Amino acid sequence: MKRHFALATILMACAATCFAQAIFGEKPRLVVGVVVDQMRWDYLSRYYDRLGDDGFKRLVTQGYSLNNCLINYIPTVTAVGHTSIYTGSTPAFHGICGNNFMIDGRKTYCTQDDSVQTVGSDLPRGKESPHHLLATTIGDQLRLHTDFRSKVIGVSYKDRAAILPAGRSANAAYWIDTKHRCFITSSYYMQELPQWVKNFNARMSTDQQVKAAGENIGLSPLCGTLTTDMAIAALKSEQLGKGAETDMLCVSYSQTDVIGHKFSTRGQHTDDAYLTLDKDIARLLQALDEQVGQGNYLLFLTADHGGAHNWRFMQEHRLNGGPWMADEIVRQAEAHVANLYGNQKPVILKNLDCRYFLDRQGIKEQGLDYQKVKDAIIEVLRQAPHAQYVIDYEHAATQSLPGFLRERVLLGYNYRRSGDILYIPEPGHYEYGPWSSPIGTTHGVWNPYDSHIPLLFYGWKISHGATSREVHITDIAPTVCQLLHIQQPNACIGEPISEIVK
């Protein structure tokens, strides 16, 4: 009896050991992150009957769909979204507080880095790096885990959409120089483009369609096709997924955002962008099948934010919506402060992404009280038409706000970079000024049209299915990291999605 019990114990221990080895020893050969800029969740349904079988539809019918994925911070803009996807964190911790923000009173572009040089052209647009990023990404953790043997590469039309997802330790990030019709990088990554990139650029620069599109290529679906071509070239030329360690490819499609800002959520331009993208995703999946092998790669597709319907379109259909006249409100606020305190110089440095950045140094030099100036501006904002909430960032934790909104405000607030005042317009209203397209749109607020995004997992160890359980953009990174059995990014606040990691 004892012998049978001992044998059973040994067998159970062996089975447990084999099970542990199977879990921890298995890994995909490649992880692919796909971000579609400004893609609303409902676009999957809107275009579904017009999609081919091998692009978006393949991911839906063979992968797992998280149908209630929400962005859990404000503002919902490109740089923040891309960073949050790959860090599992928010501006409060990863430090990327917008496409532009202020550091020490200076307007700073999210990837601006004057210490590096452009590689691949002579334009200053290549002076970019992830040095403002405070947290690690999935790719950084993968590189750390493998003692930097894994390769991580980012590709996009936009610099920030290539650089921030790939992380600080990436092997490369490539983005498009529209003037010279080529992909470029910076000396942060390398001193000279690889020969395969030079060859790709030589073909791209002489392509007649690319020439015809010119510097407006971001407004053409061709931009997504070029991004796909470049991603496939990187996949093959860098032999991603062919080595002993898991590699990562970060691909972001930006033309959907450029076209959305210009033409909004409806019409032929937007339709063409998504239907062409569907074909490009099919080509990317086919290349992954051929290069890495079906079932050998893990892919997720999501968005950095959504987009509002054009306010004129909303009004035409008797729906709530309208412009938030940001510049006019700034003028009113400045006049109010000057009338109260007699200051001769402006007190507002910038208005960025529904946030006012005050000139703290200038306020001090003029002998004004910072809190009183801020309160005066808040008074004007609260009286502005269609203002729903106006928030003193430093006191947001104690202001009268709905709980979910307070959490999103705090998760989006970085004391050193986010500014002083946040205003939230009524649903359907968004910033409008001379820079805006009258038939276009924008994004940036908490509402579902900006914060409800698609999230699809496909490939390695992913079963077909769907759920409407609420998950967050910050849950993507810890989910991928758990599947890879690597540590989460170092500022991660998300949780692994149980339906995916099981």
Coordinates of C-alpha atoms in Angstrom, one line a residue:
M1 CA 0.0 0.0 0.0
K2 CA 2.8 2.3 1.0
R3 CA 4.6 1.4 -2.2
H4 CA 1.6 2.3 -4.4
F5 CA 1.1 5.6 -2.5
A6 CA 4.8 6.4 -3.0
L7 CA 4.6 5.6 -6.7
A8 CA 1.5 7.7 -7.1
T9 CA 3.2 10.6 -5.3
I10 CA 6.2 10.3 -7.7
L11 CA 4.0 10.2 -10.7
M12 CA 2.1 13.3 -9.5
A13 CA 5.3 15.1 -8.9
C14 CA 6.6 14.2 -12.3
A15 CA 3.3 15.4 -13.9
A16 CA 3.5 18.6 -12.0
T17 CA 7.1 19.2 -13.1
C18 CA 6.2 18.4 -16.7
F19 CA 3.2 20.8 -16.5
A20 CA 5.4 23.6 -15.0
Q21 CA 8.0 23.0 -17.8
A22 CA 5.3 23.1 -20.4
I23 CA 4.0 26.4 -19.1
F24 CA 7.3 28.1 -18.4
G25 CA 9.3 26.6 -21.2
E26 CA 6.9 27.5 -24.0
K27 CA 7.0 30.9 -25.7
P28 CA 6.0 32.4 -29.0
R29 CA 8.7 33.1 -31.4
L30 CA 7.4 36.6 -32.1
V31 CA 5.1 39.2 -30.4
V32 CA 3.4 41.6 -32.8
G33 CA 1.6 44.7 -31.4
V34 CA -0.7 46.5 -33.9
V35 CA -2.2 49.9 -33.0
V36 CA -4.7 51.6 -35.3
D37 CA -4.7 55.3 -34.5
Q38 CA -8.1 56.8 -33.8
M39 CA -10.0 53.5 -34.3
R40 CA -13.3 53.5 -32.5
W41 CA -14.5 50.1 -31.2
D42 CA -17.7 50.3 -33.2
Y43 CA -15.7 50.4 -36.5
L44 CA -15.3 46.6 -36.3
S45 CA -19.1 46.3 -36.5
R46 CA -19.6 49.2 -38.9
Y47 CA -17.3 47.7 -41.5
Y48 CA -17.7 44.1 -40.7
D49 CA -19.8 43.1 -43.7
R50 CA -17.4 44.9 -46.1
L51 CA -14.3 43.3 -44.8
G52 CA -12.4 40.5 -46.4
D53 CA -11.9 37.1 -44.6
D54 CA -8.2 37.5 -44.0
G55 CA -7.7 40.8 -42.2
F56 CA -9.8 42.2 -39.3
K57 CA -12.3 39.4 -39.8
R58 CA -9.7 36.7 -39.3
L59 CA -8.7 38.3 -36.0
V60 CA -12.3 38.4 -34.9
T61 CA -13.4 34.9 -36.1
Q62 CA -10.2 33.1 -35.0
G63 CA -9.0 35.3 -32.1
Y64 CA -10.4 36.6 -28.8
S65 CA -12.2 39.9 -28.7
L66 CA -12.3 42.1 -25.6
N67 CA -15.5 44.1 -26.5
N68 CA -15.4 46.5 -23.5
C69 CA -11.8 47.8 -23.4
L70 CA -11.7 51.3 -22.0
I71 CA -9.1 54.0 -21.6
N72 CA -8.8 54.7 -17.9
Y73 CA -7.2 58.2 -17.9
I74 CA -7.5 61.6 -19.4
P75 CA -6.4 62.9 -22.0
T76 CA -7.0 60.3 -24.7
V77 CA -4.4 61.3 -27.3
T78 CA -1.9 59.5 -29.5
A79 CA 1.4 59.6 -27.5
V80 CA -0.4 58.7 -24.2
G81 CA -2.3 55.9 -25.8
H82 CA 0.7 54.3 -27.4
T83 CA 2.7 54.6 -24.3
S84 CA 0.0 53.2 -22.0
I85 CA -0.6 50.2 -24.2
Y86 CA 3.0 49.1 -24.0
T87 CA 3.8 50.2 -20.4
G88 CA 0.6 49.1 -18.8
S89 CA 0.6 52.5 -17.1
T90 CA -0.7 56.0 -17.3
P91 CA 0.7 59.6 -17.5
A92 CA 0.9 59.8 -13.8
F93 CA 3.6 57.2 -13.9
H94 CA 5.1 56.8 -17.4
G95 CA 5.4 60.6 -17.8
I96 CA 4.1 60.9 -21.4
C97 CA 1.3 63.3 -20.7
G98 CA 0.3 64.3 -24.2
N99 CA 1.7 64.7 -27.7
N100 CA 3.1 68.0 -26.3
F101 CA 3.4 69.0 -22.7
M102 CA 5.5 71.4 -20.6
I103 CA 8.7 70.7 -18.8
D104 CA 10.2 73.5 -16.7
G105 CA 8.0 76.0 -18.5
R106 CA 9.0 74.9 -22.0
K107 CA 6.7 73.3 -24.5
T108 CA 8.1 69.9 -25.2
Y109 CA 7.2 67.4 -27.9
C110 CA 6.8 63.9 -26.4
T111 CA 9.8 62.4 -28.3
Q112 CA 11.9 65.5 -28.8
D113 CA 15.6 65.0 -28.2
D114 CA 18.0 67.7 -29.3
S115 CA 21.0 65.5 -28.2
V116 CA 20.5 63.1 -31.1
Q117 CA 20.7 63.5 -34.9
T118 CA 18.5 62.4 -37.8
V119 CA 19.7 59.3 -39.5
G120 CA 18.4 58.8 -43.1
S121 CA 17.8 62.4 -44.1
D122 CA 18.8 65.9 -43.4
L123 CA 15.5 67.0 -41.7
P124 CA 15.4 67.9 -38.0
R125 CA 12.3 65.7 -37.6
G126 CA 14.7 62.8 -36.8
K127 CA 15.9 64.4 -33.6
E128 CA 13.7 62.1 -31.7
S129 CA 14.1 59.4 -29.0
P130 CA 12.2 57.9 -26.0
H131 CA 14.2 59.8 -23.4
H132 CA 11.1 61.5 -21.9
L133 CA 9.6 58.1 -21.2
L134 CA 9.9 57.3 -17.5
A135 CA 8.8 53.6 -17.6
T136 CA 9.7 50.4 -19.3
T137 CA 7.7 48.8 -22.1
I138 CA 6.9 45.2 -23.0
G139 CA 9.8 45.2 -25.3
D140 CA 12.1 46.6 -22.6
Q141 CA 11.1 43.8 -20.2
L142 CA 11.6 41.2 -23.0
R143 CA 15.0 42.5 -23.7
L144 CA 15.9 42.6 -20.0
H145 CA 14.6 39.0 -19.5
T146 CA 16.7 37.7 -22.4
D147 CA 19.9 39.7 -21.5
F148 CA 19.1 41.9 -24.5
R149 CA 19.2 39.0 -27.1
S150 CA 15.6 39.6 -28.2
K151 CA 15.1 42.1 -31.0
V152 CA 12.5 44.9 -30.6
I153 CA 11.6 47.2 -33.6
G154 CA 8.9 49.9 -34.0
V155 CA 7.5 51.0 -37.3
S156 CA 5.0 53.8 -38.1
Y157 CA 4.3 56.9 -40.1
K158 CA 4.5 59.0 -36.9
D159 CA 7.7 59.2 -35.0
R160 CA 6.0 59.0 -31.6
A161 CA 4.0 55.9 -32.7
A162 CA 7.2 54.1 -33.6
I163 CA 9.4 55.3 -30.7
L164 CA 7.2 55.1 -27.6
P165 CA 5.8 51.5 -28.1
A166 CA 9.3 50.1 -28.8
G167 CA 10.7 51.5 -25.6
R168 CA 14.0 52.9 -24.4
S169 CA 16.1 49.7 -25.1
A170 CA 14.7 49.0 -28.6
N171 CA 17.0 47.9 -31.4
A172 CA 15.3 50.4 -33.8
A173 CA 12.3 52.6 -34.5
Y174 CA 11.5 53.9 -38.0
W175 CA 9.1 56.6 -39.1
I176 CA 8.4 58.5 -42.4
D177 CA 10.1 61.6 -43.6
T178 CA 7.4 62.9 -45.9
K179 CA 9.6 65.5 -47.7
H180 CA 12.2 63.0 -48.8
R181 CA 9.7 60.1 -49.1
C182 CA 11.7 57.7 -46.9
F183 CA 11.8 56.0 -43.5
I184 CA 14.2 57.5 -41.1
T185 CA 15.5 57.0 -37.5
S186 CA 17.8 58.8 -35.1
S187 CA 21.3 58.4 -33.7
Y188 CA 19.7 57.2 -30.5
Y189 CA 19.4 53.8 -32.2
M190 CA 22.2 53.8 -34.8
Q191 CA 24.6 55.9 -36.8
E192 CA 23.6 54.6 -40.2
L193 CA 20.5 53.0 -41.7
P194 CA 20.8 49.2 -42.4
Q195 CA 21.2 48.3 -46.0
W196 CA 17.8 46.8 -46.2
V197 CA 16.2 50.1 -45.1
K198 CA 18.3 52.0 -47.7
N199 CA 17.1 49.5 -50.3
F200 CA 13.5 50.0 -49.2
N201 CA 13.8 53.8 -49.3
A202 CA 15.3 53.7 -52.8
R203 CA 12.2 51.9 -54.0
M204 CA 9.8 54.1 -52.0
S205 CA 11.3 57.4 -53.2
T206 CA 10.8 56.5 -56.9
D207 CA 7.3 55.0 -56.5
Q208 CA 4.8 57.0 -58.6
Q209 CA 2.0 56.7 -56.1
V210 CA 4.2 58.0 -53.3
K211 CA 5.4 60.9 -55.5
A212 CA 1.8 61.8 -56.3
A213 CA 0.8 61.8 -52.6
G214 CA 3.8 64.0 -51.7
E215 CA 4.0 65.4 -48.2
N216 CA 0.3 64.7 -47.7
I217 CA 0.8 61.0 -47.7
G218 CA -0.6 60.7 -44.2
L219 CA -4.0 61.6 -45.8
S220 CA -3.8 58.6 -48.1
P221 CA -4.5 54.9 -47.4
L222 CA -1.2 54.4 -49.2
C223 CA 0.4 55.5 -45.9
G224 CA -0.8 52.3 -44.2
T225 CA 0.3 50.2 -47.2
L226 CA 3.8 51.7 -46.8
T227 CA 3.8 51.0 -43.1
T228 CA 2.8 47.4 -43.8
D229 CA 5.5 47.0 -46.4
M230 CA 8.1 48.4 -44.0
A231 CA 7.0 46.1 -41.2
I232 CA 7.2 43.1 -43.5
A233 CA 10.6 44.2 -44.7
A234 CA 11.8 44.5 -41.0
L235 CA 10.3 41.1 -40.3
K236 CA 12.2 39.4 -43.1
S237 CA 15.4 41.4 -43.1
E238 CA 16.0 41.3 -39.3
Q239 CA 14.9 37.6 -39.2
L240 CA 12.4 38.4 -36.5
G241 CA 11.0 35.2 -34.9
K242 CA 13.9 33.2 -36.2
G243 CA 16.2 33.3 -33.2
A244 CA 16.4 31.4 -29.9
E245 CA 14.6 34.2 -28.1
T246 CA 11.2 35.8 -28.6
D247 CA 11.3 39.0 -30.7
M248 CA 8.8 41.9 -30.9
L249 CA 7.5 44.0 -33.7
C250 CA 5.5 47.1 -32.9
V251 CA 3.4 48.4 -35.9
S252 CA 1.2 51.5 -35.7
Y253 CA -1.1 52.7 -38.4
S254 CA -1.4 56.5 -38.4
Q255 CA -3.2 57.4 -41.6
T256 CA -6.5 56.6 -39.9
D257 CA -5.9 59.4 -37.4
V258 CA -4.7 61.9 -40.0
I259 CA -7.8 61.2 -42.2
G260 CA -10.1 61.2 -39.2
H261 CA -8.9 64.7 -38.1
K262 CA -9.5 65.9 -41.7
F263 CA -12.7 64.1 -42.6
S264 CA -14.2 62.8 -39.3
T265 CA -15.9 59.4 -38.7
R266 CA -18.0 59.2 -41.8
G267 CA -17.6 59.4 -45.6
Q268 CA -15.6 57.9 -48.4
H269 CA -12.1 58.9 -47.1
T270 CA -12.6 57.2 -43.8
D271 CA -14.2 54.2 -45.5
D272 CA -11.3 53.8 -47.9
A273 CA -8.8 54.1 -45.1
Y274 CA -10.3 51.2 -43.1
L275 CA -11.1 48.9 -46.1
T276 CA -7.5 49.4 -47.4
L277 CA -6.1 48.8 -43.9
D278 CA -8.1 45.5 -43.8
K279 CA -6.2 44.4 -46.9
D280 CA -2.9 45.5 -45.4
I281 CA -3.5 43.6 -42.2
A282 CA -4.3 40.5 -44.2
R283 CA -0.9 41.0 -46.0
L284 CA 0.9 41.4 -42.6
L285 CA -0.8 38.2 -41.3
Q286 CA 0.2 36.3 -44.4
A287 CA 3.8 37.4 -44.1
L288 CA 3.8 36.4 -40.4
D289 CA 2.4 33.0 -41.4
E290 CA 5.2 32.5 -44.0
Q291 CA 8.0 33.9 -42.0
V292 CA 7.3 32.7 -38.5
G293 CA 4.6 30.1 -38.9
Q294 CA 0.9 30.2 -38.1
G295 CA 0.5 29.6 -34.4
N296 CA 4.1 30.6 -33.6
Y297 CA 3.4 34.3 -33.1
L298 CA 1.2 36.2 -30.6
L299 CA -0.5 39.3 -32.0
F300 CA -2.7 41.9 -30.4
L301 CA -4.6 44.7 -32.2
T302 CA -5.9 47.8 -30.4
A303 CA -6.2 51.6 -30.7
D304 CA -4.6 54.5 -28.9
H305 CA -8.0 56.4 -28.7
G306 CA -11.2 56.8 -30.6
G307 CA -12.7 60.0 -32.1
A308 CA -15.9 62.1 -31.8
H309 CA -18.4 62.5 -34.6
N310 CA -18.1 65.9 -36.2
W311 CA -20.1 68.4 -34.2
R312 CA -21.9 69.8 -37.3
F313 CA -22.8 66.3 -38.3
M314 CA -24.3 65.8 -34.8
Q315 CA -26.3 69.1 -35.0
E316 CA -27.6 68.2 -38.4
H317 CA -29.2 65.1 -36.9
R318 CA -30.5 67.0 -33.8
L319 CA -27.9 65.4 -31.6
N320 CA -25.9 67.2 -28.9
G321 CA -22.5 68.5 -30.0
G322 CA -20.7 71.7 -30.7
P323 CA -17.3 73.6 -30.6
W324 CA -15.4 74.5 -27.5
M325 CA -13.8 77.8 -28.5
A326 CA -10.5 77.3 -26.7
D327 CA -8.7 80.4 -28.0
E328 CA -11.6 82.7 -27.2
I329 CA -11.8 81.3 -23.6
V330 CA -8.1 81.9 -23.1
R331 CA -8.6 85.6 -24.1
Q332 CA -11.5 85.9 -21.7
A333 CA -9.5 84.3 -18.8
E334 CA -6.5 86.6 -19.4
A335 CA -8.7 89.6 -19.5
H336 CA -10.4 88.6 -16.2
V337 CA -7.1 88.1 -14.4
A338 CA -5.7 91.4 -15.7
N339 CA -8.9 93.2 -14.6
L340 CA -8.6 91.7 -11.1
Y341 CA -4.9 92.0 -10.5
G342 CA -3.6 94.5 -13.0
N343 CA -0.9 92.2 -14.5
Q344 CA 0.7 93.4 -17.7
K345 CA 1.9 90.0 -19.0
P346 CA -0.2 86.9 -19.8
V347 CA -0.4 84.2 -17.1
I348 CA -1.4 81.3 -19.3
L349 CA 1.5 79.6 -21.2
K350 CA -0.3 77.0 -23.2
N351 CA -3.6 75.3 -23.7
L352 CA -2.9 71.7 -24.7
D353 CA -5.3 68.7 -24.7
C354 CA -8.0 70.5 -22.6
R355 CA -5.4 71.6 -20.1
Y356 CA -4.2 75.0 -19.1
F357 CA -0.5 75.4 -18.3
L358 CA 0.1 78.5 -16.2
D359 CA 3.3 80.6 -16.3
R360 CA 4.3 80.0 -12.7
Q361 CA 7.5 81.9 -13.0
G362 CA 5.9 84.8 -14.7
I363 CA 3.1 84.9 -12.1
K364 CA 5.7 85.0 -9.4
E365 CA 7.8 87.7 -11.1
Q366 CA 4.7 89.9 -11.4
G367 CA 4.0 89.6 -7.7
L368 CA 0.8 87.6 -8.1
D369 CA -0.6 84.8 -6.0
Y370 CA -0.5 81.6 -8.0
Q371 CA -3.6 80.1 -6.4
K372 CA -5.6 83.2 -6.7
V373 CA -4.7 83.5 -10.4
K374 CA -5.7 79.9 -10.9
D375 CA -9.0 80.3 -9.1
A376 CA -9.8 83.3 -11.3
I377 CA -9.2 81.3 -14.5
I378 CA -11.3 78.5 -13.1
E379 CA -14.1 80.9 -12.5
V380 CA -14.1 82.0 -16.2
L381 CA -13.9 78.4 -17.4
R382 CA -16.9 77.3 -15.2
Q383 CA -19.0 80.1 -16.8
A384 CA -18.0 79.1 -20.3
P385 CA -20.8 77.6 -22.4
H386 CA -20.8 73.8 -22.5
A387 CA -18.2 73.4 -19.7
Q388 CA -19.2 70.3 -17.7
Y389 CA -16.3 70.1 -15.2
V390 CA -13.3 72.4 -14.5
I391 CA -10.7 70.8 -12.3
D392 CA -7.8 72.2 -10.3
Y393 CA -5.3 69.4 -10.9
E394 CA -3.5 69.8 -7.6
H395 CA -6.8 69.4 -5.7
A396 CA -8.5 66.9 -7.9
A397 CA -8.5 64.2 -5.3
T398 CA -10.9 66.3 -3.1
Q399 CA -13.1 68.0 -5.7
S400 CA -16.7 67.0 -6.2
L401 CA -16.4 64.6 -9.1
P402 CA -18.0 61.2 -10.0
G403 CA -15.7 58.5 -8.8
F404 CA -14.8 57.0 -12.1
L405 CA -14.0 60.5 -13.5
R406 CA -11.8 61.4 -10.6
E407 CA -9.8 58.3 -11.1
R408 CA -9.2 59.0 -14.7
V409 CA -8.2 62.6 -14.0
L410 CA -5.7 61.4 -11.3
L411 CA -4.2 58.6 -13.5
G412 CA -3.7 61.2 -16.2
Y413 CA -2.0 63.8 -14.0
N414 CA 1.7 64.1 -13.7
Y415 CA 2.6 67.0 -11.4
R416 CA 5.7 68.1 -13.4
R417 CA 4.2 67.8 -16.8
S418 CA 0.4 67.9 -17.0
G419 CA -0.3 71.6 -16.3
D420 CA -2.6 73.2 -13.7
I421 CA -6.2 73.2 -14.9
L422 CA -8.2 70.5 -16.7
Y423 CA -11.5 71.3 -18.3
I424 CA -14.1 68.7 -19.5
P425 CA -16.7 69.9 -22.0
E426 CA -20.1 68.4 -22.3
P427 CA -20.6 65.3 -24.4
G428 CA -20.2 65.9 -28.2
H429 CA -18.2 69.1 -27.7
Y430 CA -14.5 69.4 -28.4
E431 CA -11.8 72.0 -28.9
Y432 CA -12.3 74.0 -32.1
G433 CA -10.2 76.7 -33.6
P434 CA -8.5 78.0 -36.8
W435 CA -6.4 74.8 -37.0
S436 CA -9.5 72.5 -37.1
S437 CA -11.1 71.0 -40.1
P438 CA -14.8 72.1 -40.4
I439 CA -15.7 68.5 -41.4
G440 CA -13.1 66.7 -39.3
T441 CA -12.9 65.6 -35.7
T442 CA -10.6 65.3 -32.7
H443 CA -10.3 63.4 -29.5
G444 CA -9.0 63.7 -25.9
V445 CA -11.8 63.3 -23.4
W446 CA -13.3 60.6 -21.3
N447 CA -16.4 59.9 -23.3
P448 CA -16.9 56.5 -24.9
Y449 CA -16.4 57.8 -28.4
D450 CA -12.8 58.6 -27.4
S451 CA -12.2 56.0 -24.7
H452 CA -13.9 52.8 -26.0
I453 CA -11.3 51.0 -28.2
P454 CA -11.0 47.6 -29.9
L455 CA -8.8 44.9 -28.4
L456 CA -8.2 41.6 -30.2
F457 CA -5.7 38.9 -29.3
Y458 CA -4.7 36.3 -31.9
G459 CA -2.3 33.5 -32.5
W460 CA -0.1 31.7 -30.0
K461 CA -2.1 30.0 -27.2
I462 CA -5.2 32.2 -28.0
S463 CA -8.6 30.5 -28.1
H464 CA -11.5 31.9 -30.1
G465 CA -14.0 33.8 -28.0
A466 CA -15.2 37.2 -26.8
T467 CA -16.2 38.9 -23.6
S468 CA -18.0 42.1 -22.6
R469 CA -16.3 42.3 -19.2
E470 CA -14.7 45.7 -18.6
V471 CA -10.9 45.7 -19.2
H472 CA -8.5 48.6 -19.6
I473 CA -5.9 49.8 -22.0
T474 CA -3.4 49.3 -19.1
D475 CA -4.2 45.5 -19.0
I476 CA -2.6 44.8 -22.4
A477 CA 1.0 44.9 -21.3
P478 CA 0.6 42.7 -18.2
T479 CA -1.4 40.2 -20.2
V480 CA 1.4 39.9 -22.8
C481 CA 4.1 39.7 -20.2
Q482 CA 2.3 37.0 -18.3
L483 CA 2.0 34.9 -21.5
L484 CA 5.7 35.4 -22.0
H485 CA 6.5 34.7 -18.3
I486 CA 8.4 37.9 -18.0
Q487 CA 8.1 40.7 -15.4
Q488 CA 5.6 43.4 -16.0
P489 CA 6.9 46.9 -17.0
N490 CA 8.2 48.7 -14.0
A491 CA 5.3 51.2 -13.7
C492 CA 2.5 48.8 -14.7
I493 CA -0.8 49.3 -12.9
G494 CA -2.9 47.0 -15.1
E495 CA -3.9 43.4 -14.5
P496 CA -3.5 40.3 -16.7
I497 CA -6.8 39.6 -18.6
S498 CA -8.0 36.3 -17.2
E499 CA -9.8 35.2 -20.4
I500 CA -6.5 35.4 -22.3
V501 CA -3.9 34.1 -19.8
K502 CA -6.4 31.6 -18.3

